[in-house]
PDB file of C-alpha atoms in Angstrom:
ATOM      1  CA  MET A 293    -117.450-141.900 -31.218  1.00  0.00           C
ATOM      2  CA  GLN A 294    -114.230-143.851 -32.378  1.00  0.00           C
ATOM      3  CA  ALA A 295    -112.490-143.231 -28.974  1.00  0.00           C
ATOM      4  CA  TYR A 296    -115.421-144.696 -27.414  1.00  0.00           C
ATOM      5  CA  GLY A 297    -115.165-147.850 -29.488  1.00  0.00           C
ATOM      6  CA  ARG A 298    -111.393-148.281 -28.750  1.00  0.00           C
ATOM      7  CA  HIS A 299    -112.114-147.722 -24.921  1.00  0.00           C
ATOM      8  CA  TYR A 300    -114.997-150.623 -25.082  1.00  0.00           C
ATOM      9  CA  GLN A 301    -112.768-153.001 -26.723  1.00  0.00           C
ATOM     10  CA  GLN A 302    -109.920-152.269 -24.265  1.00  0.00           C
ATOM     11  CA  GLN A 303    -112.235-152.934 -21.573  1.00  0.00           C
ATOM     12  CA  ALA A 304    -113.695-156.072 -23.248  1.00  0.00           C
ATOM     13  CA  VAL A 305    -110.038-157.459 -23.578  1.00  0.00           C
ATOM     14  CA  GLU A 306    -108.876-156.398 -19.904  1.00  0.00           C
ATOM     15  CA  THR A 307    -112.231-158.153 -18.362  1.00  0.00           C
ATOM     16  CA  ALA A 308    -112.231-161.208 -20.681  1.00  0.00           C
ATOM     17  CA  SER A 309    -111.218-164.619 -19.462  1.00  0.00           C
ATOM     18  CA  PRO A 310    -108.330-166.583 -21.291  1.00  0.00           C
ATOM     19  CA  ALA A 311    -110.889-168.587 -23.083  1.00  0.00           C
ATOM     20  CA  GLN A 312    -113.004-165.481 -24.398  1.00  0.00           C
ATOM     21  CA  LEU A 313    -109.555-163.943 -25.479  1.00  0.00           C
ATOM     22  CA  ILE A 314    -109.085-166.850 -27.649  1.00  0.00           C
ATOM     23  CA  LEU A 315    -112.560-166.632 -28.900  1.00  0.00           C
ATOM     24  CA  MET A 316    -111.915-162.830 -29.711  1.00  0.00           C
ATOM     25  CA  LEU A 317    -108.698-163.762 -31.579  1.00  0.00           C
ATOM     26  CA  TYR A 318    -110.625-166.201 -33.626  1.00  0.00           C
ATOM     27  CA  ASP A 319    -113.275-163.637 -34.282  1.00  0.00           C
ATOM     28  CA  ARG A 320    -110.637-161.004 -35.261  1.00  0.00           C
ATOM     29  CA  ALA A 321    -109.021-163.218 -37.599  1.00  0.00           C
ATOM     30  CA  LEU A 322    -112.185-164.191 -39.402  1.00  0.00           C
ATOM     31  CA  ARG A 323    -113.344-160.568 -39.620  1.00  0.00           C
ATOM     32  CA  SER A 324    -109.996-159.648 -41.346  1.00  0.00           C
ATOM     33  CA  LEU A 325    -110.402-162.597 -43.939  1.00  0.00           C
ATOM     34  CA  VAL A 326    -113.765-161.558 -44.746  1.00  0.00           C
ATOM     35  CA  GLN A 327    -112.496-158.297 -45.342  1.00  0.00           C
ATOM     36  CA  VAL A 328    -109.754-159.586 -47.766  1.00  0.00           C
ATOM     37  CA  GLN A 329    -112.470-161.741 -49.581  1.00  0.00           C
ATOM     38  CA  GLN A 330    -114.605-158.903 -50.308  1.00  0.00           C
ATOM     39  CA  ALA A 331    -111.885-156.772 -51.243  1.00  0.00           C
ATOM     40  CA  THR A 332    -111.406-155.404 -54.957  1.00  0.00           C
ATOM     41  CA  LEU A 333    -108.038-155.867 -56.351  1.00  0.00           C
ATOM     42  CA  PRO A 334    -105.837-154.177 -57.259  1.00  0.00           C
ATOM     43  CA  ALA A 335    -107.704-151.054 -55.723  1.00  0.00           C
ATOM     44  CA  ASP A 336    -107.586-152.549 -52.169  1.00  0.00           C
ATOM     45  CA  LEU A 337    -104.090-154.011 -52.177  1.00  0.00           C
ATOM     46  CA  GLU A 338    -102.915-152.120 -49.273  1.00  0.00           C
ATOM     47  CA  MET A 339    -105.934-153.248 -47.108  1.00  0.00           C
ATOM     48  CA  VAL A 340    -105.492-156.970 -48.327  1.00  0.00           C
ATOM     49  CA  ASN A 341    -101.754-156.825 -47.261  1.00  0.00           C
ATOM     50  CA  ARG A 342    -102.583-155.457 -43.888  1.00  0.00           C
ATOM     51  CA  GLU A 343    -105.515-157.683 -43.061  1.00  0.00           C
ATOM     52  CA  LEU A 344    -103.846-160.864 -44.149  1.00  0.00           C
ATOM     53  CA  GLN A 345    -100.570-159.626 -41.771  1.00  0.00           C
ATOM     54  CA  ARG A 346    -103.311-159.281 -39.294  1.00  0.00           C
ATOM     55  CA  ALA A 347    -104.561-162.703 -39.705  1.00  0.00           C
ATOM     56  CA  GLN A 348    -100.999-164.109 -39.701  1.00  0.00           C
ATOM     57  CA  ASP A 349    -100.129-162.432 -36.637  1.00  0.00           C
ATOM     58  CA  ILE A 350    -103.424-163.676 -34.911  1.00  0.00           C
ATOM     59  CA  VAL A 351    -102.781-167.345 -36.118  1.00  0.00           C
ATOM     60  CA  THR A 352     -98.992-166.979 -34.749  1.00  0.00           C
ATOM     61  CA  GLU A 353    -100.494-165.809 -31.465  1.00  0.00           C
ATOM     62  CA  LEU A 354    -102.870-168.802 -31.111  1.00  0.00           C
ATOM     63  CA  ARG A 355    -100.146-171.013 -32.090  1.00  0.00           C
ATOM     64  CA  LEU A 356     -97.898-169.721 -29.346  1.00  0.00           C
ATOM     65  CA  ALA A 357    -100.399-170.042 -26.813  1.00  0.00           C
ATOM     66  CA  LEU A 358    -100.632-173.714 -27.319  1.00  0.00           C
ATOM     67  CA  ASP A 359     -99.521-175.819 -24.393  1.00  0.00           C
ATOM     68  CA  PHE A 360     -98.220-178.882 -25.684  1.00  0.00           C
ATOM     69  CA  GLU A 361     -97.524-180.533 -22.029  1.00  0.00           C
ATOM     70  CA  LYS A 362    -101.399-179.991 -20.948  1.00  0.00           C
ATOM     71  CA  GLY A 363    -102.889-180.201 -24.666  1.00  0.00           C
ATOM     72  CA  GLY A 364    -101.276-183.301 -25.875  1.00  0.00           C
ATOM     73  CA  SER A 365    -102.170-184.575 -28.965  1.00  0.00           C
ATOM     74  CA  ILE A 366    -104.879-181.905 -29.468  1.00  0.00           C
ATOM     75  CA  ALA A 367    -102.281-179.087 -29.058  1.00  0.00           C
ATOM     76  CA  THR A 368    -100.073-181.100 -31.533  1.00  0.00           C
ATOM     77  CA  GLN A 369    -103.293-181.231 -33.894  1.00  0.00           C
ATOM     78  CA  LEU A 370    -103.936-177.646 -33.537  1.00  0.00           C
ATOM     79  CA  ASN A 371    -100.065-176.749 -34.253  1.00  0.00           C
ATOM     80  CA  ALA A 372    -100.293-178.648 -37.465  1.00  0.00           C
ATOM     81  CA  LEU A 373    -103.630-176.707 -38.434  1.00  0.00           C
ATOM     82  CA  TYR A 374    -102.225-173.248 -37.406  1.00  0.00           C
ATOM     83  CA  GLY A 375     -99.238-174.031 -39.542  1.00  0.00           C
ATOM     84  CA  PHE A 376    -101.347-175.075 -42.625  1.00  0.00           C
ATOM     85  CA  CYS A 377    -103.282-171.645 -42.149  1.00  0.00           C
ATOM     86  CA  LEU A 378     -99.929-169.597 -41.923  1.00  0.00           C
ATOM     87  CA  ASP A 379     -98.814-171.214 -45.111  1.00  0.00           C
ATOM     88  CA  ARG A 380    -101.986-170.605 -46.964  1.00  0.00           C
ATOM     89  CA  LEU A 381    -102.050-166.897 -45.675  1.00  0.00           C
ATOM     90  CA  ILE A 382     -98.598-166.186 -46.991  1.00  0.00           C
ATOM     91  CA  THR A 383     -99.336-167.985 -50.172  1.00  0.00           C
ATOM     92  CA  ALA A 384    -102.615-165.787 -50.522  1.00  0.00           C
ATOM     93  CA  ASN A 385    -100.638-162.655 -49.842  1.00  0.00           C
ATOM     94  CA  VAL A 386     -97.853-163.274 -52.015  1.00  0.00           C
ATOM     95  CA  ARG A 387    -100.072-164.371 -55.156  1.00  0.00           C
ATOM     96  CA  LYS A 388    -102.774-162.111 -54.143  1.00  0.00           C
ATOM     97  CA  ASP A 389    -105.298-165.125 -54.403  1.00  0.00           C
ATOM     98  CA  VAL A 390    -108.324-165.167 -52.245  1.00  0.00           C
ATOM     99  CA  ALA A 391    -108.637-169.201 -53.040  1.00  0.00           C
ATOM    100  CA  PRO A 392    -106.244-170.010 -49.887  1.00  0.00           C
ATOM    101  CA  VAL A 393    -108.100-167.140 -47.699  1.00  0.00           C
ATOM    102  CA  GLU A 394    -111.435-169.308 -48.037  1.00  0.00           C
ATOM    103  CA  GLU A 395    -109.500-172.440 -46.966  1.00  0.00           C
ATOM    104  CA  VAL A 396    -107.933-170.817 -43.938  1.00  0.00           C
ATOM    105  CA  ARG A 397    -111.516-169.053 -43.025  1.00  0.00           C
ATOM    106  CA  SER A 398    -112.952-172.446 -43.152  1.00  0.00           C
ATOM    107  CA  VAL A 399    -110.447-174.085 -40.864  1.00  0.00           C
ATOM    108  CA  LEU A 400    -110.492-171.054 -38.327  1.00  0.00           C
ATOM    109  CA  ALA A 401    -114.338-170.703 -38.355  1.00  0.00           C
ATOM    110  CA  GLY A 402    -114.505-174.656 -37.398  1.00  0.00           C
ATOM    111  CA  LEU A 403    -112.013-174.230 -34.728  1.00  0.00           C
ATOM    112  CA  ARG A 404    -113.923-171.014 -33.489  1.00  0.00           C
ATOM    113  CA  ASP A 405    -117.176-172.774 -33.318  1.00  0.00           C
ATOM    114  CA  ALA A 406    -115.598-175.830 -31.592  1.00  0.00           C
ATOM    115  CA  TRP A 407    -113.803-173.397 -29.113  1.00  0.00           C
ATOM    116  CA  ASP A 408    -117.285-171.513 -28.417  1.00  0.00           C
ATOM    117  CA  GLU A 409    -118.924-174.666 -27.944  1.00  0.00           C
ATOM    118  CA  ALA A 410    -116.293-176.029 -25.371  1.00  0.00           C
ATOM    119  CA  CYS A 411    -116.564-172.627 -23.756  1.00  0.00           C
ATOM    120  CA  VAL A 412    -120.285-172.986 -23.240  1.00  0.00           C
ATOM    121  CA  ARG A 413    -119.965-176.346 -21.864  1.00  0.00           C
ATOM    122  CA  GLY A 414    -117.398-175.308 -19.615  1.00  0.00           C
ATOM    123  CA  SER A 415    -114.862-177.758 -20.560  1.00  0.00           C
ATOM    124  CA  VAL A 416    -112.105-175.559 -21.445  1.00  0.00           C
ATOM    125  CA  LEU A 417    -109.176-175.316 -19.497  1.00  0.00           C
ATOM    126  CA  VAL A 418    -107.044-172.554 -20.042  1.00  0.00           C
ATOM    127  CA  SER A 419    -104.364-171.201 -17.552  1.00  0.00           C
ATOM    128  CA  SER A 420    -103.911-167.439 -17.023  1.00  0.00           C
TER     129      SER A 420
END
């Protein structure tokens, strides 16, 4: 059953539009942050570290995908928000503190919802 899940996930990624891929990245980062918030420390220390690093990797990917030429001031603002998120995720991992995780979750949830709304309206221009 696990192999089927991986195959389905791979198919979903391979057939997704660039806009849908970004939505998937937000969703996966948020899922990681929820897992961290539900963890019991110190028992789940390894999982917390893994999920915080996963969230950092995703935010870094989102940051690298920014097109400053086409995105202008919006891309600049997103870059600053992603930088804030990365800083808070690193702080959370170093200190094993969930307070910064909630800050990042809140920011990413808002961005995810805005992105989803933009996708529904068809106003998102993402180059392949």
